[in-house]
Coordinates of C-alpha atoms and ligand atoms in Angstrom, one line a residue:
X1 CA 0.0 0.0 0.0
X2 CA 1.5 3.3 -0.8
X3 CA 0.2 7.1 -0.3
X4 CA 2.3 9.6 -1.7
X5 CA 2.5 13.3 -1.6
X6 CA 3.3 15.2 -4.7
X7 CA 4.5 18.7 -3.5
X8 CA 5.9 21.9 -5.6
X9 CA 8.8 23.0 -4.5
X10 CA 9.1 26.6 -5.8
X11 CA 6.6 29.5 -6.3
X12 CA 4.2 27.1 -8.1
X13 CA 3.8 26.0 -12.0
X14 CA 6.4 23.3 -11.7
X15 CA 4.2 20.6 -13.8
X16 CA 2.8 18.9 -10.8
X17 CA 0.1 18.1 -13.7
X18 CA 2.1 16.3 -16.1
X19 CA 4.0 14.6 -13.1
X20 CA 0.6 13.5 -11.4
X21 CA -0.9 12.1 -14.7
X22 CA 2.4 9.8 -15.3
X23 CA 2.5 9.2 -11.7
X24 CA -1.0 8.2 -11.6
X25 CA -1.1 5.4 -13.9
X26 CA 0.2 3.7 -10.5
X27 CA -2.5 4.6 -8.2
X28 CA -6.0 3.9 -7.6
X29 CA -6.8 7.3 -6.2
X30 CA -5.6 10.8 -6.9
X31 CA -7.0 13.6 -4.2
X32 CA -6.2 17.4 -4.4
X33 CA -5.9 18.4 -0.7
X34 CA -6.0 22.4 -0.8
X35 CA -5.8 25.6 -2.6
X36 CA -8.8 26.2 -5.6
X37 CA -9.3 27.1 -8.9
X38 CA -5.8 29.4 -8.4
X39 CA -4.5 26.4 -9.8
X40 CA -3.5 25.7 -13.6
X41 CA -2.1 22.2 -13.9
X42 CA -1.2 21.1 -17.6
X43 CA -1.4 17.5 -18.9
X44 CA -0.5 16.8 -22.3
X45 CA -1.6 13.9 -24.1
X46 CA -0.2 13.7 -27.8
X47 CA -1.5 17.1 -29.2
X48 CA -4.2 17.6 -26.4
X49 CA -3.7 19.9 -23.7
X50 CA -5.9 19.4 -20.9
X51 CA -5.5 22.5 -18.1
X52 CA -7.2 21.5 -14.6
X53 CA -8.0 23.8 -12.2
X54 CA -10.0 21.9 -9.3
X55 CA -10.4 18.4 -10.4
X56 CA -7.5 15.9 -9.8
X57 CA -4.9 15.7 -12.9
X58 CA -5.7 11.7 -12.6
X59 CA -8.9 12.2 -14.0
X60 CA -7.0 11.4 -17.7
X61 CA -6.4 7.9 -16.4
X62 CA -10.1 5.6 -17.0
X63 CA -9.3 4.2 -14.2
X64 CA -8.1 6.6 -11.5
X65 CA -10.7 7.9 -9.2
X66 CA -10.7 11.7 -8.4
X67 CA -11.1 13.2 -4.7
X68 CA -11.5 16.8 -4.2
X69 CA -10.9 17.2 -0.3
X70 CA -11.9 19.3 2.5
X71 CA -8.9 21.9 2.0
X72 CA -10.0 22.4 -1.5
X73 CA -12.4 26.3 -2.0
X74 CA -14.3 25.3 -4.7
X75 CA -15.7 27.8 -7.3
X76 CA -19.0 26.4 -8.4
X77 CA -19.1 27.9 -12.0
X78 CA -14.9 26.6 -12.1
X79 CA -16.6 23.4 -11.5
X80 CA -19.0 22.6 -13.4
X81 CA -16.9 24.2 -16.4
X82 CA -14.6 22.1 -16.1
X83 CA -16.7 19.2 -16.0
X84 CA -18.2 20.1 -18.6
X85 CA -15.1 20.3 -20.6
X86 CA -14.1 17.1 -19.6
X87 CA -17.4 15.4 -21.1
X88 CA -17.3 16.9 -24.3
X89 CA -14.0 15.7 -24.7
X90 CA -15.2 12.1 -23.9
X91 CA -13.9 12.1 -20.2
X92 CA -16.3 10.0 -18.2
X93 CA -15.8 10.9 -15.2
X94 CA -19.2 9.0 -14.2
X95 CA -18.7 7.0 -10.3
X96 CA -14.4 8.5 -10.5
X97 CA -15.3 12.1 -8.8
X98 CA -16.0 12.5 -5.0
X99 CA -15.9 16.0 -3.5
X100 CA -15.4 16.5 0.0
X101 CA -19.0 17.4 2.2
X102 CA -16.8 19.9 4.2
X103 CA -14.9 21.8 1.7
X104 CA -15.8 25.2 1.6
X105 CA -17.5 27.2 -0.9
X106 CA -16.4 30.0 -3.0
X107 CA -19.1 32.5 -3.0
X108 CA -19.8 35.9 -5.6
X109 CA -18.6 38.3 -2.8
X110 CA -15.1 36.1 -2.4
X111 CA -14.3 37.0 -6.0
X112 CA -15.7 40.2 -5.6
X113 CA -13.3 40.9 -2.7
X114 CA -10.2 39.6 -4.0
X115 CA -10.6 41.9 -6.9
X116 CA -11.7 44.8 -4.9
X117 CA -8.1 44.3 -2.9
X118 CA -5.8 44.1 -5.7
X119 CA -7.0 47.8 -6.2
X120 CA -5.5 48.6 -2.8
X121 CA -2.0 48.9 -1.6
X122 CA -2.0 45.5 0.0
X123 CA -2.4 44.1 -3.6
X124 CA -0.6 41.0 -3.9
X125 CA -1.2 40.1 -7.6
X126 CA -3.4 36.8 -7.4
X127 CA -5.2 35.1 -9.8
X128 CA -8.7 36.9 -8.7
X129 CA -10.1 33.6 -8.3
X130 CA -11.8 34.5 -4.5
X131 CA -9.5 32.4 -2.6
X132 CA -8.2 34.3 0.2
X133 CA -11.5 35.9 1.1
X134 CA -13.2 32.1 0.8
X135 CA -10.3 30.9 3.3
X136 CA -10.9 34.4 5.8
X137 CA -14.6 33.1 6.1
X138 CA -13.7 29.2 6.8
X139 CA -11.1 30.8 9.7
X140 CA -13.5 32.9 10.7
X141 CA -16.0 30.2 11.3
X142 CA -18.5 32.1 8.4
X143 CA -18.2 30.0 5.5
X144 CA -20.7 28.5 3.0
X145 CA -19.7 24.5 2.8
X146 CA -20.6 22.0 0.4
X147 CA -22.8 20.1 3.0
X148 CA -24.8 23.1 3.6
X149 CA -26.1 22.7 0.1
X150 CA -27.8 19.7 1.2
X151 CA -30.2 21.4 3.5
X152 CA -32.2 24.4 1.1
X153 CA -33.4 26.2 4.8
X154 CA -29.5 26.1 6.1
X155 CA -28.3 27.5 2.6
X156 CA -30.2 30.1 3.1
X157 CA -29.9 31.4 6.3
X158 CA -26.1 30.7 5.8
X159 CA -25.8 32.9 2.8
X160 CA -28.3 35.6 4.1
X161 CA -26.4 36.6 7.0
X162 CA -23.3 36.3 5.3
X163 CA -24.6 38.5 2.3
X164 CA -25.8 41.1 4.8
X165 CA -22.5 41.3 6.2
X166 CA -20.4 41.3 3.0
X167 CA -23.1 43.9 2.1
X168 CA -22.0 46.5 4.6
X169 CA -18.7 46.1 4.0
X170 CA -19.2 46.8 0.5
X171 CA -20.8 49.7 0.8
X172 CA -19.6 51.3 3.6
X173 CA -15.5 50.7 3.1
X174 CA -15.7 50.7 -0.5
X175 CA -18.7 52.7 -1.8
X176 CA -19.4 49.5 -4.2
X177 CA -22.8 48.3 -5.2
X178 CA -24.7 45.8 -3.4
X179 CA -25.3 42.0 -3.8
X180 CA -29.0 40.1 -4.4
X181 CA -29.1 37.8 -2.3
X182 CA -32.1 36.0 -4.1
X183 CA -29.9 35.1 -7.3
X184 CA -27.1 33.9 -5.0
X185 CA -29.7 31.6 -3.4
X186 CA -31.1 30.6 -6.5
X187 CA -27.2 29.9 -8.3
X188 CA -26.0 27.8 -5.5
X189 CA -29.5 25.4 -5.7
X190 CA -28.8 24.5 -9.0
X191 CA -25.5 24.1 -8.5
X192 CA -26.1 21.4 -5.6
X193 CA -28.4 19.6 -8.0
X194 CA -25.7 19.1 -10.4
X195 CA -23.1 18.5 -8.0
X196 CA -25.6 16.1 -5.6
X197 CA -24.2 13.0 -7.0
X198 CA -20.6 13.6 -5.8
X199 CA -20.4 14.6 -2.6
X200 CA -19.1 12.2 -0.1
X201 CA -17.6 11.7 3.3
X202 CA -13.9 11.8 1.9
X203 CA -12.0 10.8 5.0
X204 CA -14.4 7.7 5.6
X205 CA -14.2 7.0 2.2
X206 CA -10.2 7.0 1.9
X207 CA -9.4 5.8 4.8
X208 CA -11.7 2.5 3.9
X209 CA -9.8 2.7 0.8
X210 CA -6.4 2.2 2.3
X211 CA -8.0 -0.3 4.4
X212 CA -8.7 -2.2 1.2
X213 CA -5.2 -2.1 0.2
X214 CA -5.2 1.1 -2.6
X215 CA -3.3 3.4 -3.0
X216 CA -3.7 6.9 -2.9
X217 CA -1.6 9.9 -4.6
X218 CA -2.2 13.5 -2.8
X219 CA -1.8 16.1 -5.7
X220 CA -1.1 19.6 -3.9
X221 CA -1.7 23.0 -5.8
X222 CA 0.7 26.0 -6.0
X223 CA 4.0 25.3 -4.3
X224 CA 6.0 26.0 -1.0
X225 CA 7.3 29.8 -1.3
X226 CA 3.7 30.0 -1.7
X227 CA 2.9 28.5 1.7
X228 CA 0.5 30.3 3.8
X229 CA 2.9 29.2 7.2
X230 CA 6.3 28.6 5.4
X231 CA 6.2 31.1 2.2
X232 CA 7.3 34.3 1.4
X233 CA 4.1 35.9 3.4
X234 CA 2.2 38.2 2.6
X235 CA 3.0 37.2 -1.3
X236 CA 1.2 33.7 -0.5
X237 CA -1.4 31.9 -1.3
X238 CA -4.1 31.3 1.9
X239 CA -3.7 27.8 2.2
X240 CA -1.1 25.3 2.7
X241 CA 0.4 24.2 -0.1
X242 CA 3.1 21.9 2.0
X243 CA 3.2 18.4 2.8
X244 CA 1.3 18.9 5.9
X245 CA -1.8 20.5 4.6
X246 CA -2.2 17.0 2.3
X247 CA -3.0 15.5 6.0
X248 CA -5.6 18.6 7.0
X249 CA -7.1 18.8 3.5
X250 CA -7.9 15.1 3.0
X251 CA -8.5 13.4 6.4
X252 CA -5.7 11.1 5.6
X253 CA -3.5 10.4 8.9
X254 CA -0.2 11.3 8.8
X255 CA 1.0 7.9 10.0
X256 CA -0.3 6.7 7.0
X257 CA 1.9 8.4 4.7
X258 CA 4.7 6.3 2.4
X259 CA 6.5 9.5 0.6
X260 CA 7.1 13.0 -0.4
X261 CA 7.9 13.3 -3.4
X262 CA 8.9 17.7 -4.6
X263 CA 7.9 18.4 -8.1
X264 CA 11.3 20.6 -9.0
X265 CA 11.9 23.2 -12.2
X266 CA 14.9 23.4 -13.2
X267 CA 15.0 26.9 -13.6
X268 CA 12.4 28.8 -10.8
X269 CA 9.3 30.7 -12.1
X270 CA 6.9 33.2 -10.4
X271 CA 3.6 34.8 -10.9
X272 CA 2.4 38.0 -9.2
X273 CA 4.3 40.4 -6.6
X274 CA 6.7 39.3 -4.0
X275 CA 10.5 39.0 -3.6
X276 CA 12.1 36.6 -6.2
X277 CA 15.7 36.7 -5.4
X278 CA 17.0 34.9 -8.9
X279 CA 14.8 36.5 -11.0
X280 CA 16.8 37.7 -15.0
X281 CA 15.5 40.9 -16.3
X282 CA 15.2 42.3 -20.1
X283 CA 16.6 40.3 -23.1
X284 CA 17.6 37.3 -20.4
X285 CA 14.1 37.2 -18.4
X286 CA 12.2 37.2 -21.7
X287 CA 14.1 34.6 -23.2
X288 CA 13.8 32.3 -20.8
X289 CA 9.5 32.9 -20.6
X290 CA 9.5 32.0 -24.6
X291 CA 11.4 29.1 -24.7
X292 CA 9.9 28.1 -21.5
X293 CA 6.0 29.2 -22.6
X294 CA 6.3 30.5 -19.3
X295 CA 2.7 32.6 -19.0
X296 CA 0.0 31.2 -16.3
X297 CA -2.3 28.0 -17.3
X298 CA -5.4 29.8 -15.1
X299 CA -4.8 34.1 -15.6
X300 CA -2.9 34.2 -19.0
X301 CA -0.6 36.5 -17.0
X302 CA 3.1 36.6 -18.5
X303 CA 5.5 34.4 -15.2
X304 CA 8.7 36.1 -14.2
X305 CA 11.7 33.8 -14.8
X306 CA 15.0 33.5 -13.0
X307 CA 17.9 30.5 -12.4
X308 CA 17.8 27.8 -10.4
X309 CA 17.7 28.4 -6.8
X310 CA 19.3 25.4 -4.7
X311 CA 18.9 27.4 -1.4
X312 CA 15.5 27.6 -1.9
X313 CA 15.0 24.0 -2.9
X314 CA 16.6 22.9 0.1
X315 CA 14.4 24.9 2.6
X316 CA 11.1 23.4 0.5
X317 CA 13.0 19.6 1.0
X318 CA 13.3 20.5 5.0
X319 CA 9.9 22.3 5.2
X320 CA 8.0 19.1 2.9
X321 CA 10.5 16.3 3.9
X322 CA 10.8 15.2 0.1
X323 CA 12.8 12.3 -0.5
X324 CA 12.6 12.1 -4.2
X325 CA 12.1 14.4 -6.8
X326 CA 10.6 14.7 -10.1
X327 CA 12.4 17.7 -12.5
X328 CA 10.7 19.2 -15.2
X329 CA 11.4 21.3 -18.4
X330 CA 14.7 20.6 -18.2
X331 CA 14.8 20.8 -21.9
X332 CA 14.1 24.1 -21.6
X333 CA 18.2 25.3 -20.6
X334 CA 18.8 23.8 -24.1
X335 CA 19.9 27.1 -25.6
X336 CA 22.2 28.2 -23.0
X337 CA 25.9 29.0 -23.1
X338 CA 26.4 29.0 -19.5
X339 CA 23.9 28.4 -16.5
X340 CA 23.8 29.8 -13.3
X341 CA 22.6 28.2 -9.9
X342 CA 22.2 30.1 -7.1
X343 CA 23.5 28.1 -4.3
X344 CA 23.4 30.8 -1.1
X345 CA 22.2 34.2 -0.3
X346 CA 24.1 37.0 1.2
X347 CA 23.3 40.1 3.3
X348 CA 26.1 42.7 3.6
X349 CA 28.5 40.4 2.5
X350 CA 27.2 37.3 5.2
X351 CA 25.2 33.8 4.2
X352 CA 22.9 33.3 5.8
X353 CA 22.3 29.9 7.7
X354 CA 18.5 29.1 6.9
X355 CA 16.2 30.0 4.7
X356 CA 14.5 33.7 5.2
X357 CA 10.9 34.6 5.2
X358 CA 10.6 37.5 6.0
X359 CA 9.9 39.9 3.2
X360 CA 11.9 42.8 4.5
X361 CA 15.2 40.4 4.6
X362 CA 13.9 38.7 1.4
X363 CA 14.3 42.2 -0.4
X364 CA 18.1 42.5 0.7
X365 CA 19.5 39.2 -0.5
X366 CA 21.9 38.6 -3.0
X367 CA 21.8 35.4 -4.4
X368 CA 25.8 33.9 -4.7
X369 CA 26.1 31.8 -7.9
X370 CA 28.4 29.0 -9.8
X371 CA 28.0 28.9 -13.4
X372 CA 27.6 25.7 -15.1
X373 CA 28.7 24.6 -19.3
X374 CA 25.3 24.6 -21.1
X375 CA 25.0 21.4 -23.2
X376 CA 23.3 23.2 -26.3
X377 CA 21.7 20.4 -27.8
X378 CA 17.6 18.9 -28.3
X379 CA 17.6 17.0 -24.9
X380 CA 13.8 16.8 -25.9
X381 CA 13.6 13.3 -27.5
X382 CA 15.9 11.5 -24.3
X383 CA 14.6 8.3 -23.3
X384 CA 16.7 7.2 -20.8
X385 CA 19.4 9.0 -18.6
X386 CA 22.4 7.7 -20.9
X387 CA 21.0 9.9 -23.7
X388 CA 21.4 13.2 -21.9
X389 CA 24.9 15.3 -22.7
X390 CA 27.4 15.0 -20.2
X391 CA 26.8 18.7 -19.3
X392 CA 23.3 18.4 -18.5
X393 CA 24.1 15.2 -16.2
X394 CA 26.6 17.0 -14.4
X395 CA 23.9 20.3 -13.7
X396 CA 21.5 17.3 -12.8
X397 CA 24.0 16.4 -10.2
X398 CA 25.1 19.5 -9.3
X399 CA 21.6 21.1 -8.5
X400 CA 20.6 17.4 -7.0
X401 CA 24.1 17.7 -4.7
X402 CA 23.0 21.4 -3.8
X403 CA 19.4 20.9 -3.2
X404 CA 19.9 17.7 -0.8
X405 CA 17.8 15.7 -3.0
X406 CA 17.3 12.4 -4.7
X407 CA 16.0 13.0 -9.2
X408 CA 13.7 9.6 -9.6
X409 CA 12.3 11.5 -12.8
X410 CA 13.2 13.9 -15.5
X411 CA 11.1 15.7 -17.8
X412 CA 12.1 16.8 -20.7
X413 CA 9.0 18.0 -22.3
X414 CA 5.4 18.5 -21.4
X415 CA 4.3 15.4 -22.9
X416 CA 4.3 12.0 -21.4
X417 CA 6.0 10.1 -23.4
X418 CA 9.2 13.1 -22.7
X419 CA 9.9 11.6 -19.1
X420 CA 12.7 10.1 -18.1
X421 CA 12.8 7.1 -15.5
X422 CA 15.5 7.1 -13.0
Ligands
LIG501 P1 1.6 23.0 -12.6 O1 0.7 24.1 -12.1 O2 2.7 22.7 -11.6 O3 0.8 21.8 -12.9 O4 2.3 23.5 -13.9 P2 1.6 24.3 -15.1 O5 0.8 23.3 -15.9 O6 0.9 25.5 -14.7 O7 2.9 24.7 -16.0 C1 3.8 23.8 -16.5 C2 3.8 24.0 -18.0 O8 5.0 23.4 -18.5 C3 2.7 23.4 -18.7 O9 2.5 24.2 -19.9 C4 3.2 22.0 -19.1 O10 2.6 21.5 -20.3 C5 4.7 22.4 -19.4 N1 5.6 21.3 -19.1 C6 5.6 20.4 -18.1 N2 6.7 19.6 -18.1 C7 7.5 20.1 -19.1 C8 8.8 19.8 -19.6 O11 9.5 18.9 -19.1 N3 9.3 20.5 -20.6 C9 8.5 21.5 -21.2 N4 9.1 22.2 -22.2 N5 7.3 21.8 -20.8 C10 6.8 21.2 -19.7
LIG502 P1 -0.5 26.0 -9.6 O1 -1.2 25.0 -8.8 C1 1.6 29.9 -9.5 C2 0.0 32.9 -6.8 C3 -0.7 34.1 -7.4 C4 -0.3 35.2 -6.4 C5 -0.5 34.4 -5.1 C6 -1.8 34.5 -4.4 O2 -0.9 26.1 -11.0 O3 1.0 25.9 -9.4 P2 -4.3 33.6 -4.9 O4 -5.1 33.7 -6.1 O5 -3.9 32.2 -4.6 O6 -4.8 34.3 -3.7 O7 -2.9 34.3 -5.3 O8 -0.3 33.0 -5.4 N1 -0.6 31.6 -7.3 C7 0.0 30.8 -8.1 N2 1.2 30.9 -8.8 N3 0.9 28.7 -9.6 C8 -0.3 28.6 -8.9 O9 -1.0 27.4 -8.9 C9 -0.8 29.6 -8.2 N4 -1.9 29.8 -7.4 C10 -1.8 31.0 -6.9 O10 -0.1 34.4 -8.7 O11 1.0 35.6 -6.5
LIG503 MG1 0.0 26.0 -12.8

């Protein structure tokens, strides 16, 4: 029996997807344990691009079943879209989708929140998809969950006193129009007749499951520097994106898990605001985002690019307690001369020990870097690890060395069949 965590290790948009859908041809059940539809995760199957945003990236597998679980926000509209697009693409996903009864809901005035903030100083450039105001309300003991929808007079009490509220707020602290809470009502009961059919009680459910003897892969959203606990806060996501969260967001004990396994770039990537201490500028940055097709799977929105950062994959290995890692897009470094890796970071001319946090001392560090040979050659159509260039091996080892990790897989392109088995 095996349950494995699949984890990203950076800021996010490390192709957990593609990872997850090779990965999952070993695993009876894939579950997505937090985070909502912030999340853009890519599989590629021959010319077909599937993007999911809420649903498992096992759900390309006949016969993987799909758990969306109590850390999950969910977006009703994101939902159903995407199951929507799943049919029409001959998906069935018919008896393989089971969505948590206590995952929360996102609601029209979460969205409406998020974008009113981003108009504020305290903007933090997310994807507008509702999901910090959905997680204030579940902390805050407010929130709309998908169990409520079960009971038409708690819905509407529930979202009543919670429109009222929002209501005030928006018209008192930001002058803004007012909400009906009549077509909010009416949305989320046709919603819960569409969405009836799925919604289970996950942790009885898996944990029978393991009982049985299957195995279960936990497929986490964004990535660790986005960590609402162990990220570069405030420029977070509001959930927890670590290892741990898989436990809280599932109801799967954590005495029950096998492995961690840190879904690695080999360059680092971020989207929206927030101290990026590798990050290339001009001609360099904007060479890297076209060769890498580096713009967001969910917003569109172009992704800042910068070189490898080993201090801050080692801090996501300590934080996650990965033992084995999956890189991606390696193929990507292709056209490079020379490669940097940033392997410390320096204040006034001192490394520091751990990893910092804190924004303030996250704006003041200078990244120290060795320079690698580039291998400049198609790494694209590798097969097995004696294909690669010697210079690519030795970067392999070097960031592996650096990082404190294990490589058990290396991609080399977005498409399944580009994956290299260690
Ligand atoms: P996720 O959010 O971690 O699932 O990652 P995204 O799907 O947002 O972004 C990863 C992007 O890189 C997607 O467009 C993938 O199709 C693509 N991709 C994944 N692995 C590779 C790879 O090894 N090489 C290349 N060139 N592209 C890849
Ligand atoms: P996947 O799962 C990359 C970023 C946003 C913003 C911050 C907060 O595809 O890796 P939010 O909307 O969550 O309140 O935004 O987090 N962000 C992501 N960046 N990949 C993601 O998901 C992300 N989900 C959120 O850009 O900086
Ligand atoms: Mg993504």
């Amino acid at each position: 029996m095996s349950v494995s965590i699949i984890v990203g290790s950076q800021w996010g948009d490390e192709g957990k997807g593609k990872i997850v859908d090779i990965l999952s041809e070993k695993f009876d059940i894939v579950v997505r344990y937090q985070g909502g539809a912030n999340a853009g995760h890519t599989v590629q199957i021959g010319d077909r691009q599937y993007i999911l945003h809420l649903i498992p990236s096992g759900i390309l597998r006949d016969n993987v079943v799909c758990v969306i679980g109590n850390g999950v926000v969910i977006d009703p509209k994101a939902l159903l879209d995407e199951i929507q697009l799943l049919e029409n693409s001959g998906i069935s996903i018919k008896g393989r989708l089971f969505i948590s009864q206590n995952a929360h809901l996102i609601m029209p005035y979460h969205k409406l929140l998020d974008s009113i903030n981003e108009n504020t100083s305290t903007k933090i450039g997310t994807t507008g998809r509702g999901i910090g105001p959905c997680y204030i309300d579940k902390y805050a003991r407010k929130g709309i969950r998908i169990v409520d929808l079960l009971d038409r007079a708690v819905l509407e009490e529930k979202i009543k006193t919670n429109i009222e509220e929002k209501n005030n707020i928006l018209r008192k602290v930001y002058n803004h129009e007012e909400l009906n809470v009549d077509d909010i009502i009416n949305e989320y009961l046709e919603f819960d007749q569409k969405i009836d059919k799925y919604i289970t009680d996950v942790p009885t459910y898996l944990n029978n499951a393991m009982n049985d003897g299957k195995s279960i892969l936990l497929e986490g959203a964004q990535g660790t520097l986005l960590d609402i606990d162990h990220g570069t806060y405030p420029f977070v996501t509001s959930s927890n994106p670590t290892s741990g969260g898989a436990c809280t967001g599932s109801g799967i004990p954590p005495t029950k898990i096998s492995s961690v396994i840190g879904i690695v770039k080999a360059y680092t990537t971020r989207v929206g605001l927030g101290p990026f201490p590798t990050e290339m500028f001009g001609d360099e940055g904007n060479k890297l985002r076209e060769v890498g097709a580096e713009f967001g799977a969910t917003t569109g929105r172009p992704r800042r690019c910068g070189w490898f950062d080993a201090f801050l994959v080692n801090y996501s290995r300590m934080i996650n307690g990965i033992e084995r890692v999956a890189i991606t897009k390696l193929d990507v470094l292709s056209y490079l001369d020379q490669i940097k890796v940033c392997v410390a970071y320096e204040i006034n001319g001192r490394q520091l020990k751990s990893y910092p946090t804190d924004v303030n001392q996250m704006m003041q560090v200078k990244p120290v870097y060795e320079t690698l040979p580039g291998w400049k050659s198609d790494i694209s159509n590798a097969k097995y690890y004696d294909e690669l260039p010697s210079a690519a091996k030795d970067y392999l080892s070097f960031i592996s060395h650096q990082g404190g990790f294990e490589i058990s897989l290396i991609s080399v392109g977005p498409r399944r069949l580009q994956t290299i088995e260690l």
